Short mmCIF file of C-alpha atoms in Angstrom, two decimals:
data_model
loop_
_atom_site.label_atom_id
_atom_site.label_comp_id
_atom_site.label_asym_id
_atom_site.label_seq_id
_atom_site.Cartn_x
_atom_site.Cartn_y
_atom_site.Cartn_z
CA UNK F 1 -34.79 6.14 15.61
CA UNK F 2 -33.27 9.23 17.12
CA UNK F 3 -30.30 8.55 19.31
CA UNK F 4 -29.94 10.54 22.49
CA UNK F 5 -26.29 11.38 22.82
CA UNK F 6 -25.19 11.03 26.37
CA UNK F 7 -21.52 11.75 26.86
CA UNK F 8 -21.96 12.06 30.61
CA UNK F 9 -22.07 8.26 30.76
CA UNK F 10 -18.52 8.20 29.37
CA UNK F 11 -17.04 11.05 31.35
CA UNK F 12 -18.42 9.63 34.59
CA UNK F 13 -15.64 7.07 34.09
CA UNK F 14 -12.91 9.63 33.53
CA UNK F 15 -10.59 7.78 35.90
CA UNK F 16 -10.95 4.62 33.77
CA UNK F 17 -10.17 6.65 30.65
CA UNK F 18 -7.24 8.31 32.37
CA UNK F 19 -5.67 4.90 33.09
CA UNK F 20 -6.09 4.13 29.40
CA UNK F 21 -4.53 7.40 28.32
CA UNK F 22 -1.56 6.74 30.59
CA UNK F 23 -1.28 3.23 29.13
CA UNK F 24 -1.25 4.66 25.62
CA UNK F 25 1.36 7.29 26.42
CA UNK F 26 3.51 4.77 28.29
CA UNK F 27 3.60 2.18 25.51
CA UNK F 28 4.04 4.92 22.90
CA UNK F 29 7.01 6.44 24.72
CA UNK F 30 8.79 3.12 25.14
CA UNK F 31 8.16 1.78 21.63
CA UNK F 32 8.99 5.11 20.02
CA UNK F 33 12.30 5.60 21.84
CA UNK F 34 13.43 1.98 21.43
CA UNK F 35 12.13 1.78 17.85
CA UNK F 36 13.88 4.93 16.65
CA UNK F 37 17.06 4.21 18.64
CA UNK F 38 17.55 0.71 17.34
CA UNK F 39 16.21 1.86 13.96
CA UNK F 40 19.24 4.13 13.68
CA UNK F 41 21.55 1.21 14.47
CA UNK F 42 19.87 -1.09 11.94
CA UNK F 43 19.77 1.71 9.37
CA UNK F 44 23.53 2.24 9.71
CA UNK F 45 24.06 -1.51 9.47
CA UNK F 46 22.01 -1.53 6.26
CA UNK F 47 24.30 1.16 4.90
CA UNK F 48 27.47 -0.77 5.74
CA UNK F 49 29.64 -2.08 2.92
CA UNK F 50 30.44 -5.32 4.74
CA UNK F 51 27.88 -7.87 3.62
CA UNK F 52 27.89 -9.75 6.92
CA UNK F 53 26.68 -6.57 8.60
CA UNK F 54 24.27 -5.30 5.97
CA UNK F 55 22.69 -8.63 5.06
CA UNK F 56 21.26 -9.56 8.49
CA UNK F 57 19.96 -6.01 8.81
CA UNK F 58 18.25 -6.33 5.46
CA UNK F 59 16.60 -9.62 6.38
CA UNK F 60 15.42 -8.10 9.65
CA UNK F 61 13.91 -5.10 7.89
CA UNK F 62 12.16 -7.21 5.25
CA UNK F 63 10.72 -9.65 7.79
CA UNK F 64 9.29 -7.00 10.07
CA UNK F 65 8.12 -4.66 7.33
CA UNK F 66 6.32 -7.45 5.51
CA UNK F 67 4.32 -8.90 8.40
CA UNK F 68 1.33 -7.15 9.95
CA UNK F 69 1.97 -5.78 13.45
CA UNK F 70 -1.10 -7.54 14.82
CA UNK F 71 0.27 -10.89 13.67
CA UNK F 72 3.53 -10.12 15.46
CA UNK F 73 1.80 -9.09 18.68
CA UNK F 74 -0.36 -12.21 18.67
CA UNK F 75 2.69 -14.33 17.90
CA UNK F 76 4.67 -12.88 20.80
CA UNK F 77 1.69 -13.22 23.13
CA UNK F 78 0.57 -16.77 22.31
CA UNK F 79 3.47 -18.47 20.53
CA UNK F 80 6.59 -17.06 22.19
CA UNK F 81 5.69 -18.46 25.64
CA UNK F 82 5.50 -21.92 24.05
CA UNK F 83 9.03 -21.59 22.70
CA UNK F 84 10.66 -20.06 25.75
CA UNK F 85 8.45 -21.43 28.49
CA UNK F 86 8.25 -17.93 29.96
CA UNK F 87 4.95 -16.11 30.40
CA UNK F 88 4.77 -13.01 28.16
CA UNK F 89 2.65 -10.16 29.50
CA UNK F 90 0.24 -8.25 27.25
CA UNK F 91 2.42 -5.17 27.55
CA UNK F 92 5.61 -7.02 26.60
CA UNK F 93 3.98 -8.69 23.58
CA UNK F 94 2.47 -5.46 22.29
CA UNK F 95 5.56 -3.37 22.98
CA UNK F 96 7.80 -5.96 21.32
CA UNK F 97 5.64 -6.12 18.18
CA UNK F 98 5.33 -2.36 17.80
CA UNK F 99 9.02 -1.76 18.58
CA UNK F 100 10.30 -4.30 16.04
CA UNK F 101 8.00 -2.88 13.39
CA UNK F 102 9.16 0.66 14.17
CA UNK F 103 12.80 -0.38 14.04
CA UNK F 104 12.27 -1.87 10.57
CA UNK F 105 10.45 1.17 9.18
CA UNK F 106 12.66 3.81 10.74
CA UNK F 107 15.80 1.91 9.68
CA UNK F 108 14.78 2.54 6.09
CA UNK F 109 14.24 6.22 6.81
CA UNK F 110 17.69 6.49 8.43
CA UNK F 111 19.34 4.61 5.58
CA UNK F 112 17.62 6.83 3.01
CA UNK F 113 18.68 9.93 4.91
CA UNK F 114 22.31 8.83 5.21
CA UNK F 115 22.40 7.85 1.54
CA UNK F 116 21.01 11.21 0.49
CA UNK F 117 24.10 13.01 1.79
CA UNK F 118 26.55 13.69 -1.02
CA UNK F 119 29.77 11.69 -1.32
CA UNK F 120 31.84 14.83 -1.09
CA UNK F 121 30.85 15.20 2.54
CA UNK F 122 32.46 11.84 3.30
CA UNK F 123 35.55 12.84 1.39
CA UNK F 124 35.69 16.16 3.19
CA UNK F 125 35.55 14.35 6.50
CA UNK F 126 38.35 12.05 5.45
CA UNK F 127 40.41 14.96 4.14
CA UNK F 128 40.52 16.64 7.53
CA UNK F 129 41.55 13.34 9.13
CA UNK F 130 38.30 12.07 10.57
CA UNK F 131 37.67 8.34 10.73
CA UNK F 132 34.42 6.64 9.67
CA UNK F 133 32.67 6.96 13.03
CA UNK F 134 33.63 10.60 13.44
CA UNK F 135 32.53 11.52 9.93
CA UNK F 136 29.26 9.70 10.41
CA UNK F 137 28.53 11.35 13.72
CA UNK F 138 29.76 14.87 13.18
CA UNK F 139 29.11 15.44 9.48
CA UNK F 140 26.74 12.94 7.90
CA UNK F 141 24.16 12.21 10.60
CA UNK F 142 23.98 15.83 11.57
CA UNK F 143 22.91 16.86 8.08
CA UNK F 144 20.82 13.75 7.39
CA UNK F 145 18.76 14.20 10.54
CA UNK F 146 17.37 17.45 9.17
CA UNK F 147 16.12 15.72 6.05
CA UNK F 148 14.75 12.78 8.02
CA UNK F 149 12.74 14.87 10.46
CA UNK F 150 9.45 14.91 8.46
CA UNK F 151 9.31 11.14 7.76
CA UNK F 152 10.36 10.37 11.33
CA UNK F 153 7.56 12.54 12.70
CA UNK F 154 5.10 10.65 10.48
CA UNK F 155 6.49 7.41 11.87
CA UNK F 156 5.87 8.71 15.39
CA UNK F 157 2.24 9.40 14.49
CA UNK F 158 1.89 5.88 13.09
CA UNK F 159 3.36 4.43 16.29
CA UNK F 160 0.88 6.38 18.37
CA UNK F 161 -2.00 4.98 16.31
CA UNK F 162 -0.50 1.49 16.42
CA UNK F 163 -0.63 1.52 20.23
CA UNK F 164 -4.38 0.75 19.97
CA UNK F 165 -3.45 -2.74 18.75
CA UNK F 166 -2.32 -3.49 22.30
CA UNK F 167 -6.02 -3.60 23.22
CA UNK F 168 -6.32 -6.88 21.32
CA UNK F 169 -4.22 -8.65 23.97
CA UNK F 170 -6.08 -6.73 26.71
CA UNK F 171 -3.36 -4.23 27.62
CA UNK F 172 -5.16 -1.35 29.30
CA UNK F 173 -4.63 1.47 26.80
CA UNK F 174 -7.29 3.99 25.76
CA UNK F 175 -9.27 1.82 23.36
CA UNK F 176 -9.33 -1.11 25.75
CA UNK F 177 -10.63 1.11 28.55
CA UNK F 178 -13.31 2.50 26.22
CA UNK F 179 -14.33 -1.06 25.41
CA UNK F 180 -14.74 -1.69 29.14
CA UNK F 181 -16.91 1.39 29.56
CA UNK F 182 -18.97 0.50 26.49
CA UNK F 183 -19.69 -3.01 27.70
CA UNK F 184 -20.51 -1.80 31.19
CA UNK F 185 -22.73 1.14 30.28
CA UNK F 186 -24.00 -0.06 26.87
CA UNK F 187 -22.89 3.20 25.28
CA UNK F 188 -20.55 2.17 22.42
CA UNK F 189 -21.51 5.23 20.36
CA UNK F 190 -20.32 7.72 22.95
CA UNK F 191 -17.39 5.64 24.20
CA UNK F 192 -15.82 5.08 20.77
CA UNK F 193 -16.63 8.61 19.61
CA UNK F 194 -14.77 9.99 22.61
CA UNK F 195 -11.73 7.82 21.84
CA UNK F 196 -11.74 8.84 18.17
CA UNK F 197 -11.90 12.52 19.11
CA UNK F 198 -9.18 12.10 21.72
CA UNK F 199 -6.79 10.63 19.16
CA UNK F 200 -7.74 13.29 16.64
CA UNK F 201 -7.05 16.11 19.08
CA UNK F 202 -3.72 14.65 20.19
CA UNK F 203 -2.42 13.89 16.71
CA UNK F 204 -3.75 16.84 14.74
CA UNK F 205 -1.07 19.25 16.02
CA UNK F 206 1.59 16.65 15.21
CA UNK F 207 0.29 16.26 11.66
CA UNK F 208 0.36 20.04 11.25
CA UNK F 209 3.95 19.94 12.53
CA UNK F 210 4.92 17.48 9.77
CA UNK F 211 3.54 19.90 7.18
CA UNK F 212 5.62 22.71 8.63
CA UNK F 213 8.73 20.49 8.81
CA UNK F 214 8.22 19.31 5.24
CA UNK F 215 7.95 22.88 4.01
CA UNK F 216 11.00 23.99 5.94
CA UNK F 217 13.34 21.00 5.55
CA UNK F 218 11.85 19.12 2.61
CA UNK F 219 12.95 21.35 -0.21
CA UNK F 220 15.80 23.58 0.84
CA UNK F 221 18.78 22.54 2.86
CA UNK X 1 11.96 -27.67 24.99
CA UNK X 2 9.03 -27.45 22.65
CA UNK X 3 8.70 -30.00 19.90
CA UNK X 4 7.59 -28.44 16.67
CA UNK X 5 4.72 -30.27 15.01
CA UNK X 6 3.15 -28.70 11.97
CA UNK X 7 0.94 -31.67 11.11
CA UNK X 8 -2.18 -30.34 12.83
CA UNK X 9 -1.77 -26.93 11.23
CA UNK X 10 -1.10 -28.21 7.75
CA UNK X 11 -4.02 -30.63 7.96
CA UNK X 12 -6.32 -27.63 8.31
CA UNK X 13 -4.65 -25.58 5.61
CA UNK X 14 -7.93 -25.17 3.68
CA UNK X 15 -9.36 -23.52 6.80
CA UNK X 16 -6.54 -20.96 6.69
CA UNK X 17 -6.81 -20.54 2.93
CA UNK X 18 -10.49 -19.66 3.37
CA UNK X 19 -9.33 -16.94 5.75
CA UNK X 20 -6.82 -15.74 3.17
CA UNK X 21 -9.59 -15.58 0.57
CA UNK X 22 -11.76 -13.51 2.92
CA UNK X 23 -8.84 -11.19 3.63
CA UNK X 24 -8.34 -10.66 -0.09
CA UNK X 25 -12.05 -9.97 -0.57
CA UNK X 26 -12.10 -7.14 1.97
CA UNK X 27 -8.79 -5.84 0.60
CA UNK X 28 -10.07 -5.79 -3.00
CA UNK X 29 -13.37 -4.14 -2.13
CA UNK X 30 -11.69 -1.53 0.07
CA UNK X 31 -9.42 -0.63 -2.86
CA UNK X 32 -12.33 -0.63 -5.30
CA UNK X 33 -14.30 1.89 -3.22
CA UNK X 34 -11.38 3.66 -1.58
CA UNK X 35 -9.58 4.86 -4.71
CA UNK X 36 -12.53 6.62 -6.43
CA UNK X 37 -13.63 8.01 -3.07
CA UNK X 38 -10.10 9.26 -2.52
CA UNK X 39 -10.16 11.05 -5.89
CA UNK X 40 -13.47 12.72 -4.98
CA UNK X 41 -12.12 13.88 -1.61
CA UNK X 42 -8.91 15.12 -3.23
CA UNK X 43 -10.88 17.12 -5.80
CA UNK X 44 -13.02 18.42 -2.96
CA UNK X 45 -9.94 19.54 -1.07
CA UNK X 46 -8.55 21.33 -4.13
CA UNK X 47 -11.90 22.92 -4.91
CA UNK X 48 -12.18 26.71 -5.02
CA UNK X 49 -15.33 26.58 -2.89
CA UNK X 50 -14.05 27.24 0.66
CA UNK X 51 -16.66 25.12 2.50
CA UNK X 52 -16.05 22.10 0.29
CA UNK X 53 -12.30 22.24 0.63
CA UNK X 54 -12.45 22.77 4.40
CA UNK X 55 -14.82 19.85 4.93
CA UNK X 56 -12.65 17.65 2.72
CA UNK X 57 -9.49 18.55 4.65
CA UNK X 58 -11.27 17.82 7.92
CA UNK X 59 -12.35 14.39 6.64
CA UNK X 60 -8.80 13.64 5.47
CA UNK X 61 -7.19 14.73 8.74
CA UNK X 62 -9.75 12.94 10.86
CA UNK X 63 -9.35 9.59 9.16
CA UNK X 64 -5.59 9.91 8.98
CA UNK X 65 -5.14 10.75 12.65
CA UNK X 66 -7.56 8.28 14.25
CA UNK X 67 -6.40 4.67 14.64
CA UNK X 68 -8.05 2.27 12.17
CA UNK X 69 -9.04 -0.04 15.03
CA UNK X 70 -11.03 2.77 16.67
CA UNK X 71 -12.75 3.50 13.36
CA UNK X 72 -13.59 -0.16 12.89
CA UNK X 73 -15.11 -0.38 16.37
CA UNK X 74 -17.07 2.76 15.71
CA UNK X 75 -18.49 1.53 12.43
CA UNK X 76 -19.21 -1.91 13.83
CA UNK X 77 -20.56 -1.15 17.31
CA UNK X 78 -21.72 2.46 17.19
CA UNK X 79 -23.04 3.13 13.68
CA UNK X 80 -25.64 0.31 13.64
CA UNK X 81 -27.28 1.73 16.78
CA UNK X 82 -27.08 5.26 15.46
CA UNK X 83 -28.89 4.52 12.19
CA UNK X 84 -30.60 1.34 13.45
CA UNK X 85 -29.48 -1.09 10.78
CA UNK X 86 -27.92 -4.52 11.05
CA UNK X 87 -24.20 -4.41 10.37
CA UNK X 88 -22.26 -7.53 9.53
CA UNK X 89 -18.54 -7.64 10.31
CA UNK X 90 -17.89 -7.86 6.58
CA UNK X 91 -19.83 -4.69 5.71
CA UNK X 92 -18.33 -2.79 8.65
CA UNK X 93 -14.82 -3.80 7.56
CA UNK X 94 -15.35 -2.78 3.96
CA UNK X 95 -16.85 0.57 4.98
CA UNK X 96 -14.05 1.28 7.47
CA UNK X 97 -11.18 0.41 5.21
CA UNK X 98 -12.69 2.10 2.15
CA UNK X 99 -13.05 5.38 4.02
CA UNK X 100 -9.80 5.04 5.95
CA UNK X 101 -7.72 4.35 2.87
CA UNK X 102 -9.58 6.94 0.80
CA UNK X 103 -8.23 9.62 3.14
CA UNK X 104 -4.69 8.45 2.37
CA UNK X 105 -5.41 8.01 -1.34
CA UNK X 106 -6.82 11.55 -1.42
CA UNK X 107 -3.47 12.92 -0.26
CA UNK X 108 -1.67 10.90 -2.92
CA UNK X 109 -4.03 12.20 -5.61
CA UNK X 110 -3.56 15.76 -4.41
CA UNK X 111 0.21 15.40 -4.36
CA UNK X 112 0.17 13.88 -7.83
CA UNK X 113 -2.10 16.51 -9.33
CA UNK X 114 -0.12 19.33 -7.70
CA UNK X 115 3.11 17.88 -9.04
CA UNK X 116 1.99 18.46 -12.64
CA UNK X 117 3.48 21.58 -14.10
CA UNK X 118 1.18 24.62 -14.18
CA UNK X 119 1.96 24.98 -17.87
CA UNK X 120 -0.09 21.87 -18.57
CA UNK X 121 -3.20 23.54 -17.16
CA UNK X 122 -2.49 26.65 -19.20
CA UNK X 123 -1.93 24.63 -22.36
CA UNK X 124 -5.26 22.89 -21.88
CA UNK X 125 -6.96 26.21 -21.31
CA UNK X 126 -5.31 27.65 -24.40
CA UNK X 127 -6.90 25.03 -26.62
CA UNK X 128 -10.28 25.78 -25.07
CA UNK X 129 -10.70 22.96 -22.55
CA UNK X 130 -12.77 23.49 -19.46
CA UNK X 131 -11.25 22.86 -16.03
CA UNK X 132 -12.94 19.47 -15.85
CA UNK X 133 -11.83 18.43 -19.34
CA UNK X 134 -8.24 19.43 -18.72
CA UNK X 135 -8.22 17.54 -15.42
CA UNK X 136 -9.58 14.39 -17.06
CA UNK X 137 -7.65 14.43 -20.31
CA UNK X 138 -4.40 16.20 -19.52
CA UNK X 139 -3.63 16.32 -15.83
CA UNK X 140 -4.87 13.02 -14.37
CA UNK X 141 -3.32 10.70 -17.00
CA UNK X 142 0.09 12.22 -16.27
CA UNK X 143 -0.44 12.43 -12.54
CA UNK X 144 -1.64 8.85 -12.12
CA UNK X 145 1.58 7.52 -13.58
CA UNK X 146 3.58 9.37 -10.97
CA UNK X 147 1.27 8.20 -8.21
CA UNK X 148 1.54 4.47 -8.89
CA UNK X 149 4.40 3.72 -6.45
CA UNK X 150 2.69 5.67 -3.67
CA UNK X 151 -0.54 3.83 -4.42
CA UNK X 152 1.19 0.48 -4.26
CA UNK X 153 2.82 1.35 -0.96
CA UNK X 154 -0.48 2.47 0.52
CA UNK X 155 -2.20 -0.70 -0.72
CA UNK X 156 0.38 -2.81 1.08
CA UNK X 157 -0.30 -0.85 4.25
CA UNK X 158 -4.01 -1.51 3.72
CA UNK X 159 -3.37 -5.22 3.31
CA UNK X 160 -1.55 -5.28 6.63
CA UNK X 161 -4.29 -3.26 8.32
CA UNK X 162 -6.95 -5.77 7.26
CA UNK X 163 -5.73 -8.07 10.06
CA UNK X 164 -7.73 -5.81 12.39
CA UNK X 165 -11.03 -7.18 11.10
CA UNK X 166 -10.38 -10.35 13.08
CA UNK X 167 -11.25 -8.31 16.19
CA UNK X 168 -14.86 -7.92 15.02
CA UNK X 169 -15.07 -11.67 14.34
CA UNK X 170 -14.85 -11.58 10.58
CA UNK X 171 -13.28 -14.81 9.35
CA UNK X 172 -10.14 -13.38 7.80
CA UNK X 173 -6.77 -15.12 7.92
CA UNK X 174 -5.93 -13.75 11.37
CA UNK X 175 -9.31 -14.81 12.80
CA UNK X 176 -9.04 -18.29 11.32
CA UNK X 177 -5.60 -18.55 12.90
CA UNK X 178 -7.04 -17.69 16.32
CA UNK X 179 -9.74 -20.32 15.87
CA UNK X 180 -7.31 -22.95 14.72
CA UNK X 181 -4.85 -22.18 17.51
CA UNK X 182 -7.48 -22.71 20.19
CA UNK X 183 -8.79 -25.82 18.44
CA UNK X 184 -5.45 -27.55 17.98
CA UNK X 185 -3.68 -26.19 21.11
CA UNK X 186 -0.74 -25.46 18.82
CA UNK X 187 -0.51 -21.65 18.84
CA UNK X 188 3.20 -21.66 18.01
CA UNK X 189 2.83 -23.62 14.77
CA UNK X 190 -0.42 -21.96 13.69
CA UNK X 191 0.76 -18.40 14.25
CA UNK X 192 4.12 -19.12 12.69
CA UNK X 193 2.49 -20.53 9.55
CA UNK X 194 0.14 -17.55 9.37
CA UNK X 195 3.00 -15.08 9.85
CA UNK X 196 4.88 -16.78 7.02
CA UNK X 197 1.76 -16.65 4.82
CA UNK X 198 1.36 -12.92 5.43
CA UNK X 199 5.06 -12.40 4.87
CA UNK X 200 5.06 -13.99 1.44
CA UNK X 201 1.78 -12.37 0.44
CA UNK X 202 3.09 -8.91 1.28
CA UNK X 203 6.55 -9.68 -0.07
CA UNK X 204 5.05 -10.48 -3.48
CA UNK X 205 3.21 -7.15 -3.47
CA UNK X 206 6.23 -5.16 -2.35
CA UNK X 207 8.50 -6.82 -4.93
CA UNK X 208 5.96 -5.92 -7.61
CA UNK X 209 6.10 -2.33 -6.37
CA UNK X 210 9.85 -2.24 -6.66
CA UNK X 211 9.65 -3.69 -10.18
CA UNK X 212 7.04 -1.12 -11.14
CA UNK X 213 9.12 1.72 -9.74
CA UNK X 214 12.16 0.48 -11.63
CA UNK X 215 10.23 0.40 -14.90
CA UNK X 216 8.73 3.82 -14.34
CA UNK X 217 12.16 5.21 -13.54
CA UNK X 218 13.45 3.74 -16.79
CA UNK X 219 10.70 5.36 -18.81
CA UNK X 220 11.90 8.68 -17.47
CA UNK X 221 9.03 9.52 -15.17
CA UNK X 222 9.76 11.08 -11.82
CA UNK X 223 7.96 9.13 -9.16
CA UNK X 224 6.14 10.61 -6.24
CA UNK X 225 6.95 9.62 -2.72
#
């Protein structure tokens, strides 16, 4: 059987797709900013010498790195309301799952980056009279961020791809909207092909950017 | 306040364990097909024939930048119409995750092979080996050792990604959990038990990885990240 490709049946619903695209960008922006922000906090906690700071951070990282994001999203959507008695929206459940996962993964990147800075830099900071916070902020983080840029960009790409999981709890992001179009127009081939190509076109430049960053920051300092 | 009651969930534990078994089946098959396919794509990408290497890079980039859920939907809903065959959720899942992970494995293979010193290639050439022989006998055995931690990490990612197959109604652990939750009206207990099951499953794998990395480090091999 020869299939007649008919992309017009997808693009006729461009406004439906546009809502999805906005949904994707929205959830990506929120989870990425919160995930990386709190990831830095948890990463610094992991690095702390006080066990009562580093241990909870470690447990948090292990729990959220070792459970699939989909399980977390489903848990927040169906189980959390039972515990708290408060309705959890699809967006909240998905954003919570993706954010916690991103925090756990980026915390390890931040910790690795901070650890990779030589001891002498800490001593130098101390020698000119800086305290811990000042040394961390002005000397260590500043240098570590450069080394962490490639893995953090990869994390961002993963987060963008992860946003499709929100479709499982019917949050209207791109994949969910494509599903709607496919079930309405019976054109799954075109609908899902369009989504795949959209993601490819958005993320390809970012992937190229990680290659450039790796070449520039990966080896030399 | 909610009263926790695990009795209903634990009574149907065999139902969940069946799901776990199905998860492991897809996981194992995806690895079985994905790793050799990844090696082929990696060799394609490193080939001196421009067309072959360009097509291979395109395949790698495409499957690395598109979300696995989109790929799964494509293989499950679109491909059967396109080539007019019946597609079961199981077959669609195995195809999707084999190809998806092969793109990532290909990059690991390429990194590993590239990390081997050029002198090794020259040494092989000097004793009269062809390019293929030197790859098989000299380069790959050394490269694979360096790639093991990256492989393990990728496999864990794959294991977590297999939860997606519940969305095409394949009876994996996640799907069984959904069924059980709606049957028992105890989503909190069911999903908590399933989360704990996944946690320990993945924890075992990740601890093994750490052990492996430690042993490789001790034997003086640089590991690839």
